[in-house]
Structure formats: structure tokens, C-alpha cells
Amino acid sequence: MKKIYKAHLIEQSNNKEKYFVDMQYGEKFIKGLSECLDIKVKNELSIVSEVSNVQEKIEKHENEMYIKVPIDIINDDCPGISLKGYIDECVTKNKFKIFENIKNELKTVGIEVINRDIKFESDNAYLEWLGSNGYKTLWGCKYEFDSSDYMHEKEFALKLEDFERKFVFGISDGLVIKSNALSVKVDNFKVTLVPADVDKDGFDYKKVSDDKYMYESKTGIRLEYSKDELRQYVAYMHKKAIIKYDIEICYSGKKDDVVIITRKN
């Protein structure tokens, strides 16, 4: 029964791959993902002001990130999940990687990293430091800007309303920025879609012998495949989106105009 069912799954994967090619769903997915990235990332970067007097510029081209996608999603053949909705959710969950990239680039030019829990003895001391140094924008992980004293959480949140804020899902650290001190442009999104690799793209399988591998498909049934069968099955059932993009960071050149805030113990 398992051999019959495996043959059915392999035939099904072949049909899905053929449908993917014939209907040009790859091109549709790439177009939708590129457009969604452009819109959502521009919205994310709207928090960062223009710099009137640019002293320093960082340019980094063809940064990369990857998204693994089931073929049924790309073929728009997943009940209850639209292709457009999935792309939107995918970009929302992965745009944090761009923020991390920006933060790491700022570190390379000597932007200071401050551990909030070590430097400031209280939430009030932290707020006073922000205000007295002219920081206007808080951008990054919400945790870096939350109250430490939960008894005064609401009071602290009200005081944060004096700042322009944008919180990013799924990241660590945050940036505090003075007015007109930093601008970031992320553009030239280039998306390519390639077959997923069973060895490189995070698939869970167990080697039984030299050419026998146990793998559990989305049906929840563990079946035995040869390595060639498994490699092809995974390549047909999953694709990997490779996303390349350019970053341009402009800032005033004053190291204390932008500070990275962390709360790592």
C-alpha cells in the first residue's frame, strides 16, 4: 500500500510541476511578490526622514533573502489561502530581515550600541535620555521600547506617544533617531524562483541506508524514497524564492544621531 501511495504522490508532484510550468504560475508569483515587497518596504521606511546634510552614505547591492514556498500556494491551488493573501503574509513575516540588514550595516560604521537595561537604572532615566538628547524616532523591536516596570506600563506608553514610532515584527534591537538624521532606500527587488533543495533548504528526512530515506510529506505519512526520488519530489513540491535588493543608507555622519538600543542580558 505504501509503495502504491508513494507512486501516487510522485505522479501528483509531476502533474503539479507540469501545471506550474504550463500556466506560468512562476511568473505570476514573482510579479506579485516583487510588487508587494516594493509597497510594504516603502511603507516601512516611511518612518525614516530625509537627511538634509548627508555626510555619510552606505551602499550595498544585491543583498539576498530566501523564502521557501509550497507549489500548491504558487499554483493558487490551496483551499482557504489565496495567492495574493499568502504573498502579503510572506512579505510581512520576512521584511524584518531587511531591517536587520540595515542595522548591521550601521554597526559597521561605528553606530553606538546601548544596552538599555544596563545603562539606565529606570524607565524614567531612559525617557529622560531620549528627550534630552533630541531623539524623535523609535524604529525596531517593540520590546526595546516597552516599559520595564509593568506597574506603570500605561503611563510609560502615554509618554512614548511624544515620539514617532514604527515597530517591526520578528526582529531584535531597535534604532533611536534624531530628526533629519537618517534616510534609507531599499529598491531594485529582483525575485527568482528555483526548485527547493532537499539538503539545503531545511527539509526533515531520515537516512535509513545508502539509498533509502524516510520522508514525511504534508499528508503526514512517512514513506521510503530513494535519494533521486526524494530530491525530485521535494523540487517539484516546493520552490525557493531568492530575493535580491539594494540598500542605500544616508546619515548625518554624527555617530550619536542614530543609536542602536538592545536589551540583551
mmCIF file of C-alpha atoms in Angstrom:
data_model
loop_
_atom_site.group_PDB
_atom_site.id
_atom_site.type_symbol
_atom_site.label_atom_id
_atom_site.label_comp_id
_atom_site.label_asym_id
_atom_site.label_seq_id
_atom_site.Cartn_x
_atom_site.Cartn_y
_atom_site.Cartn_z
ATOM 1 C CA MET A 1 0.000 0.000 0.000
ATOM 2 C CA LYS A 2 2.830 2.384 0.854
ATOM 3 C CA LYS A 3 4.525 1.740 -2.492
ATOM 4 C CA ILE A 4 1.271 2.386 -4.330
ATOM 5 C CA TYR A 5 0.645 5.567 -2.332
ATOM 6 C CA LYS A 6 4.213 6.818 -2.909
ATOM 7 C CA ALA A 7 3.818 6.252 -6.649
ATOM 8 C CA HIS A 8 0.600 8.291 -6.455
ATOM 9 C CA LEU A 9 2.351 11.151 -4.649
ATOM 10 C CA ILE A 10 5.220 11.191 -7.150
ATOM 11 C CA GLU A 11 2.797 11.232 -10.082
ATOM 12 C CA GLN A 12 0.853 14.018 -8.365
ATOM 13 C CA SER A 13 4.028 16.052 -7.908
ATOM 14 C CA ASN A 14 4.866 15.600 -11.605
ATOM 15 C CA ASN A 15 1.416 16.903 -12.540
ATOM 16 C CA LYS A 16 1.766 19.892 -10.216
ATOM 17 C CA GLU A 17 5.143 20.738 -11.742
ATOM 18 C CA LYS A 18 3.720 20.489 -15.259
ATOM 19 C CA TYR A 19 0.785 22.707 -14.293
ATOM 20 C CA PHE A 20 3.202 25.194 -12.701
ATOM 21 C CA VAL A 21 5.187 25.407 -15.970
ATOM 22 C CA ASP A 22 2.265 25.338 -18.401
ATOM 23 C CA MET A 23 0.239 28.003 -16.587
ATOM 24 C CA GLN A 24 3.307 30.224 -15.974
ATOM 25 C CA TYR A 25 2.460 30.485 -12.303
ATOM 26 C CA GLY A 26 6.106 31.153 -11.518
ATOM 27 C CA GLU A 27 5.989 34.434 -13.423
ATOM 28 C CA LYS A 28 2.753 35.439 -11.676
ATOM 29 C CA PHE A 29 4.212 34.668 -8.261
ATOM 30 C CA ILE A 30 7.413 36.619 -8.977
ATOM 31 C CA LYS A 31 5.433 39.645 -10.177
ATOM 32 C CA GLY A 32 3.130 39.577 -7.157
ATOM 33 C CA LEU A 33 5.981 39.134 -4.675
ATOM 34 C CA SER A 34 8.071 41.936 -6.232
ATOM 35 C CA GLU A 35 5.147 44.376 -6.181
ATOM 36 C CA CYS A 36 4.208 43.514 -2.601
ATOM 37 C CA LEU A 37 7.807 43.899 -1.405
ATOM 38 C CA ASP A 38 8.081 47.291 -3.045
ATOM 39 C CA ILE A 39 4.879 48.578 -1.406
ATOM 40 C CA LYS A 40 5.402 47.149 2.084
ATOM 41 C CA VAL A 41 9.079 48.031 2.368
ATOM 42 C CA LYS A 42 8.474 51.611 1.204
ATOM 43 C CA ASN A 43 5.772 51.880 3.861
ATOM 44 C CA GLU A 44 8.187 50.513 6.470
ATOM 45 C CA LEU A 45 10.848 53.045 5.511
ATOM 46 C CA SER A 46 8.435 55.971 5.672
ATOM 47 C CA ILE A 47 9.405 56.300 9.348
ATOM 48 C CA VAL A 48 12.928 57.406 8.346
ATOM 49 C CA SER A 49 13.255 61.080 7.445
ATOM 50 C CA GLU A 50 15.300 62.611 4.695
ATOM 51 C CA VAL A 51 18.782 63.863 5.546
ATOM 52 C CA SER A 52 19.341 67.499 4.593
ATOM 53 C CA ASN A 53 23.110 67.401 5.017
ATOM 54 C CA VAL A 54 24.383 63.947 4.034
ATOM 55 C CA GLN A 55 27.849 63.303 5.400
ATOM 56 C CA GLU A 56 27.978 59.531 5.173
ATOM 57 C CA LYS A 57 26.499 57.065 2.723
ATOM 58 C CA ILE A 58 26.431 53.267 2.760
ATOM 59 C CA GLU A 59 25.544 51.410 -0.409
ATOM 60 C CA LYS A 60 25.190 47.667 -0.538
ATOM 61 C CA HIS A 61 23.955 45.948 -3.669
ATOM 62 C CA GLU A 62 22.292 42.592 -4.219
ATOM 63 C CA ASN A 63 21.569 41.656 -0.620
ATOM 64 C CA GLU A 64 19.773 38.327 -0.516
ATOM 65 C CA MET A 65 16.998 36.646 1.424
ATOM 66 C CA TYR A 66 15.117 33.423 0.767
ATOM 67 C CA ILE A 67 11.544 32.213 1.120
ATOM 68 C CA LYS A 68 10.508 28.551 0.777
ATOM 69 C CA VAL A 69 7.060 28.173 -0.797
ATOM 70 C CA PRO A 70 4.832 25.092 -1.348
ATOM 71 C CA ILE A 71 3.901 24.556 -5.001
ATOM 72 C CA ASP A 72 0.182 24.489 -4.172
ATOM 73 C CA ILE A 73 0.429 28.092 -2.961
ATOM 74 C CA ILE A 74 2.189 29.236 -6.118
ATOM 75 C CA ASN A 75 -0.297 27.329 -8.282
ATOM 76 C CA ASP A 76 -3.082 29.109 -6.363
ATOM 77 C CA ASP A 77 -4.485 25.675 -5.531
ATOM 78 C CA CYS A 78 -4.570 25.738 -1.732
ATOM 79 C CA PRO A 79 -8.138 25.808 -0.298
ATOM 80 C CA GLY A 80 -8.712 28.750 2.017
ATOM 81 C CA ILE A 81 -5.439 30.505 1.100
ATOM 82 C CA SER A 82 -5.300 32.922 -1.804
ATOM 83 C CA LEU A 83 -2.039 33.526 -3.623
ATOM 84 C CA LYS A 84 -2.300 37.279 -3.009
ATOM 85 C CA GLY A 85 -3.031 36.749 0.695
ATOM 86 C CA TYR A 86 -0.102 34.365 1.092
ATOM 87 C CA ILE A 87 2.313 36.759 -0.624
ATOM 88 C CA ASP A 88 1.140 39.595 1.627
ATOM 89 C CA GLU A 89 1.652 37.486 4.752
ATOM 90 C CA CYS A 90 5.003 36.202 3.489
ATOM 91 C CA VAL A 91 6.359 39.708 2.951
ATOM 92 C CA THR A 92 5.058 40.858 6.348
ATOM 93 C CA LYS A 93 6.881 37.995 8.063
ATOM 94 C CA ASN A 94 10.138 38.400 6.131
ATOM 95 C CA LYS A 95 10.633 42.162 5.857
ATOM 96 C CA PHE A 96 12.309 42.072 9.292
ATOM 97 C CA LYS A 97 15.344 40.585 7.517
ATOM 98 C CA ILE A 98 15.764 43.877 5.649
ATOM 99 C CA PHE A 99 15.670 45.824 8.931
ATOM 100 C CA GLU A 100 18.318 43.504 10.398
ATOM 101 C CA ASN A 101 20.451 44.114 7.322
ATOM 102 C CA ILE A 102 20.138 47.897 7.743
ATOM 103 C CA LYS A 103 21.005 47.663 11.438
ATOM 104 C CA ASN A 104 24.069 45.518 10.759
ATOM 105 C CA GLU A 105 25.289 47.954 8.088
ATOM 106 C CA LEU A 106 25.034 50.807 10.603
ATOM 107 C CA LYS A 107 27.113 48.783 13.058
ATOM 108 C CA THR A 108 29.922 48.540 10.514
ATOM 109 C CA VAL A 109 30.367 52.340 10.528
ATOM 110 C CA GLY A 110 30.559 52.576 14.307
ATOM 111 C CA ILE A 111 26.989 53.446 15.302
ATOM 112 C CA GLU A 112 26.837 53.007 19.086
ATOM 113 C CA VAL A 113 25.014 50.048 20.624
ATOM 114 C CA ILE A 114 23.480 50.729 24.050
ATOM 115 C CA ASN A 115 22.118 48.043 26.341
ATOM 116 C CA ARG A 116 19.136 49.800 27.848
ATOM 117 C CA ASP A 117 18.875 47.508 30.880
ATOM 118 C CA ILE A 118 22.500 48.178 31.835
ATOM 119 C CA LYS A 119 22.822 51.893 31.013
ATOM 120 C CA PHE A 120 19.556 53.119 32.543
ATOM 121 C CA GLU A 121 18.502 52.428 36.102
ATOM 122 C CA SER A 122 14.827 53.087 35.366
ATOM 123 C CA ASP A 123 12.299 53.715 32.599
ATOM 124 C CA ASN A 124 12.223 57.402 33.551
ATOM 125 C CA ALA A 125 16.005 57.647 33.151
ATOM 126 C CA TYR A 126 15.682 56.094 29.706
ATOM 127 C CA LEU A 127 12.915 58.528 28.682
ATOM 128 C CA GLU A 128 14.880 61.479 30.030
ATOM 129 C CA TRP A 129 17.914 60.416 27.985
ATOM 130 C CA LEU A 130 15.810 60.151 24.835
ATOM 131 C CA GLY A 131 14.275 63.583 25.339
ATOM 132 C CA SER A 132 17.375 65.457 26.462
ATOM 133 C CA ASN A 133 19.393 64.156 23.502
ATOM 134 C CA GLY A 134 16.763 65.075 20.940
ATOM 135 C CA TYR A 135 15.774 61.611 19.739
ATOM 136 C CA LYS A 136 12.463 61.796 17.902
ATOM 137 C CA THR A 137 12.003 58.438 16.170
ATOM 138 C CA LEU A 138 11.827 54.910 17.583
ATOM 139 C CA TRP A 139 12.114 52.149 14.986
ATOM 140 C CA GLY A 140 12.521 48.428 15.510
ATOM 141 C CA CYS A 141 11.563 45.732 18.006
ATOM 142 C CA LYS A 142 8.708 46.861 20.282
ATOM 143 C CA TYR A 143 10.329 45.157 23.287
ATOM 144 C CA GLU A 144 13.277 47.569 23.190
ATOM 145 C CA PHE A 145 10.863 50.466 23.776
ATOM 146 C CA ASP A 146 8.385 48.886 26.205
ATOM 147 C CA SER A 147 8.191 49.672 29.895
ATOM 148 C CA SER A 148 10.341 47.565 32.226
ATOM 149 C CA ASP A 149 8.072 48.373 35.168
ATOM 150 C CA TYR A 150 4.759 46.724 34.356
ATOM 151 C CA MET A 151 3.057 48.597 37.188
ATOM 152 C CA HIS A 152 3.489 51.805 35.166
ATOM 153 C CA GLU A 153 3.083 50.329 31.687
ATOM 154 C CA LYS A 154 0.157 52.559 30.632
ATOM 155 C CA GLU A 155 1.849 55.716 31.927
ATOM 156 C CA PHE A 156 5.035 54.835 30.046
ATOM 157 C CA ALA A 157 3.079 54.108 26.830
ATOM 158 C CA LEU A 158 1.480 57.568 27.013
ATOM 159 C CA LYS A 159 4.902 59.207 27.246
ATOM 160 C CA LEU A 160 6.083 57.252 24.195
ATOM 161 C CA GLU A 161 3.345 58.952 22.170
ATOM 162 C CA ASP A 162 5.622 62.003 22.049
ATOM 163 C CA PHE A 163 7.838 60.014 19.656
ATOM 164 C CA GLU A 164 7.280 58.844 16.106
ATOM 165 C CA ARG A 165 7.235 55.053 16.300
ATOM 166 C CA LYS A 166 7.208 52.063 13.981
ATOM 167 C CA PHE A 167 7.585 48.570 15.367
ATOM 168 C CA VAL A 168 8.891 45.687 13.254
ATOM 169 C CA PHE A 169 7.726 42.107 13.781
ATOM 170 C CA GLY A 170 10.291 39.359 14.399
ATOM 171 C CA ILE A 171 13.487 41.343 14.981
ATOM 172 C CA SER A 172 15.852 42.112 17.831
ATOM 173 C CA ASP A 173 17.071 45.587 18.811
ATOM 174 C CA GLY A 174 15.798 48.986 17.787
ATOM 175 C CA LEU A 175 17.027 52.326 16.478
ATOM 176 C CA VAL A 176 16.558 55.715 18.137
ATOM 177 C CA ILE A 177 16.999 58.508 15.617
ATOM 178 C CA LYS A 178 17.281 62.292 15.794
ATOM 179 C CA SER A 179 15.292 64.480 13.432
ATOM 180 C CA ASN A 180 16.598 64.575 9.883
ATOM 181 C CA ALA A 181 19.491 62.258 10.733
ATOM 182 C CA LEU A 182 18.836 59.104 8.721
ATOM 183 C CA SER A 183 17.259 58.041 5.456
ATOM 184 C CA VAL A 184 17.152 54.593 3.931
ATOM 185 C CA LYS A 185 16.216 53.478 0.435
ATOM 186 C CA VAL A 186 15.630 49.831 -0.429
ATOM 187 C CA ASP A 187 14.829 49.100 -4.063
ATOM 188 C CA ASN A 188 15.653 47.087 -7.202
ATOM 189 C CA PHE A 189 13.896 43.972 -5.951
ATOM 190 C CA LYS A 190 14.778 41.023 -8.175
ATOM 191 C CA VAL A 191 12.990 37.751 -7.486
ATOM 192 C CA THR A 192 13.920 34.398 -8.986
ATOM 193 C CA LEU A 193 12.187 31.092 -8.313
ATOM 194 C CA VAL A 194 14.203 27.882 -8.181
ATOM 195 C CA PRO A 195 13.433 24.290 -7.151
ATOM 196 C CA ALA A 196 13.902 23.692 -3.434
ATOM 197 C CA ASP A 197 16.897 21.584 -2.438
ATOM 198 C CA VAL A 198 16.178 18.729 -0.051
ATOM 199 C CA ASP A 199 19.635 19.047 1.558
ATOM 200 C CA LYS A 200 19.998 22.837 1.742
ATOM 201 C CA ASP A 201 16.523 24.204 2.374
ATOM 202 C CA GLY A 202 15.524 22.792 5.728
ATOM 203 C CA PHE A 203 13.692 19.560 4.888
ATOM 204 C CA ASP A 204 13.483 16.895 7.564
ATOM 205 C CA TYR A 205 14.250 13.372 6.407
ATOM 206 C CA LYS A 206 15.999 10.342 7.872
ATOM 207 C CA LYS A 207 18.612 8.234 6.115
ATOM 208 C CA VAL A 208 17.823 4.527 6.510
ATOM 209 C CA SER A 209 20.559 3.072 4.270
ATOM 210 C CA ASP A 210 22.818 4.119 1.395
ATOM 211 C CA ASP A 211 19.861 4.805 -0.867
ATOM 212 C CA LYS A 212 16.818 4.705 1.397
ATOM 213 C CA TYR A 213 15.377 7.804 3.034
ATOM 214 C CA MET A 214 12.297 8.248 5.177
ATOM 215 C CA TYR A 215 10.385 11.447 4.500
ATOM 216 C CA GLU A 216 7.031 12.691 5.741
ATOM 217 C CA SER A 217 5.079 14.691 3.190
ATOM 218 C CA LYS A 218 2.288 17.140 4.052
ATOM 219 C CA THR A 219 -0.092 14.158 4.199
ATOM 220 C CA GLY A 220 1.552 13.154 7.474
ATOM 221 C CA ILE A 221 2.583 9.707 6.243
ATOM 222 C CA ARG A 222 6.266 8.718 6.396
ATOM 223 C CA LEU A 223 7.356 6.950 3.236
ATOM 224 C CA GLU A 224 10.589 5.463 1.949
ATOM 225 C CA TYR A 225 12.246 7.151 -1.053
ATOM 226 C CA SER A 226 15.467 6.718 -2.961
ATOM 227 C CA LYS A 227 17.609 9.855 -2.885
ATOM 228 C CA ASP A 228 16.775 10.692 -6.504
ATOM 229 C CA GLU A 229 13.050 10.200 -5.854
ATOM 230 C CA LEU A 230 13.198 12.413 -2.775
ATOM 231 C CA ARG A 231 15.258 15.097 -4.488
ATOM 232 C CA GLN A 232 12.806 15.324 -7.376
ATOM 233 C CA TYR A 233 9.710 15.111 -5.185
ATOM 234 C CA VAL A 234 10.859 17.991 -2.987
ATOM 235 C CA ALA A 235 11.957 20.052 -6.006
ATOM 236 C CA TYR A 236 8.511 19.661 -7.569
ATOM 237 C CA MET A 237 6.516 20.241 -4.370
ATOM 238 C CA HIS A 238 8.450 23.270 -3.086
ATOM 239 C CA LYS A 239 10.132 26.257 -4.676
ATOM 240 C CA LYS A 240 12.589 28.727 -3.198
ATOM 241 C CA ALA A 241 12.198 32.426 -3.902
ATOM 242 C CA ILE A 242 15.576 34.175 -3.997
ATOM 243 C CA ILE A 243 15.073 37.890 -3.348
ATOM 244 C CA LYS A 244 17.856 40.343 -4.174
ATOM 245 C CA TYR A 245 17.670 44.033 -3.351
ATOM 246 C CA ASP A 246 19.823 47.149 -2.979
ATOM 247 C CA ILE A 247 20.207 49.269 0.152
ATOM 248 C CA GLU A 248 21.289 52.906 0.341
ATOM 249 C CA ILE A 249 21.700 54.405 3.817
ATOM 250 C CA CYS A 250 22.368 58.123 4.249
ATOM 251 C CA TYR A 251 23.026 59.715 7.633
ATOM 252 C CA SER A 252 24.389 62.874 9.154
ATOM 253 C CA GLY A 253 27.780 61.398 9.980
ATOM 254 C CA LYS A 254 27.387 62.080 13.704
ATOM 255 C CA LYS A 255 27.560 58.751 15.481
ATOM 256 C CA ASP A 256 25.166 59.771 18.265
ATOM 257 C CA ASP A 257 22.448 60.923 15.857
ATOM 258 C CA VAL A 258 21.462 57.255 15.459
ATOM 259 C CA VAL A 259 21.838 54.733 18.291
ATOM 260 C CA ILE A 260 21.058 51.011 18.374
ATOM 261 C CA ILE A 261 19.156 50.005 21.502
ATOM 262 C CA THR A 262 19.285 46.437 22.805
ATOM 263 C CA ARG A 263 18.036 44.687 25.930
ATOM 264 C CA LYS A 264 20.163 41.556 25.805
ATOM 265 C CA ASN A 265 21.399 40.458 29.222
#
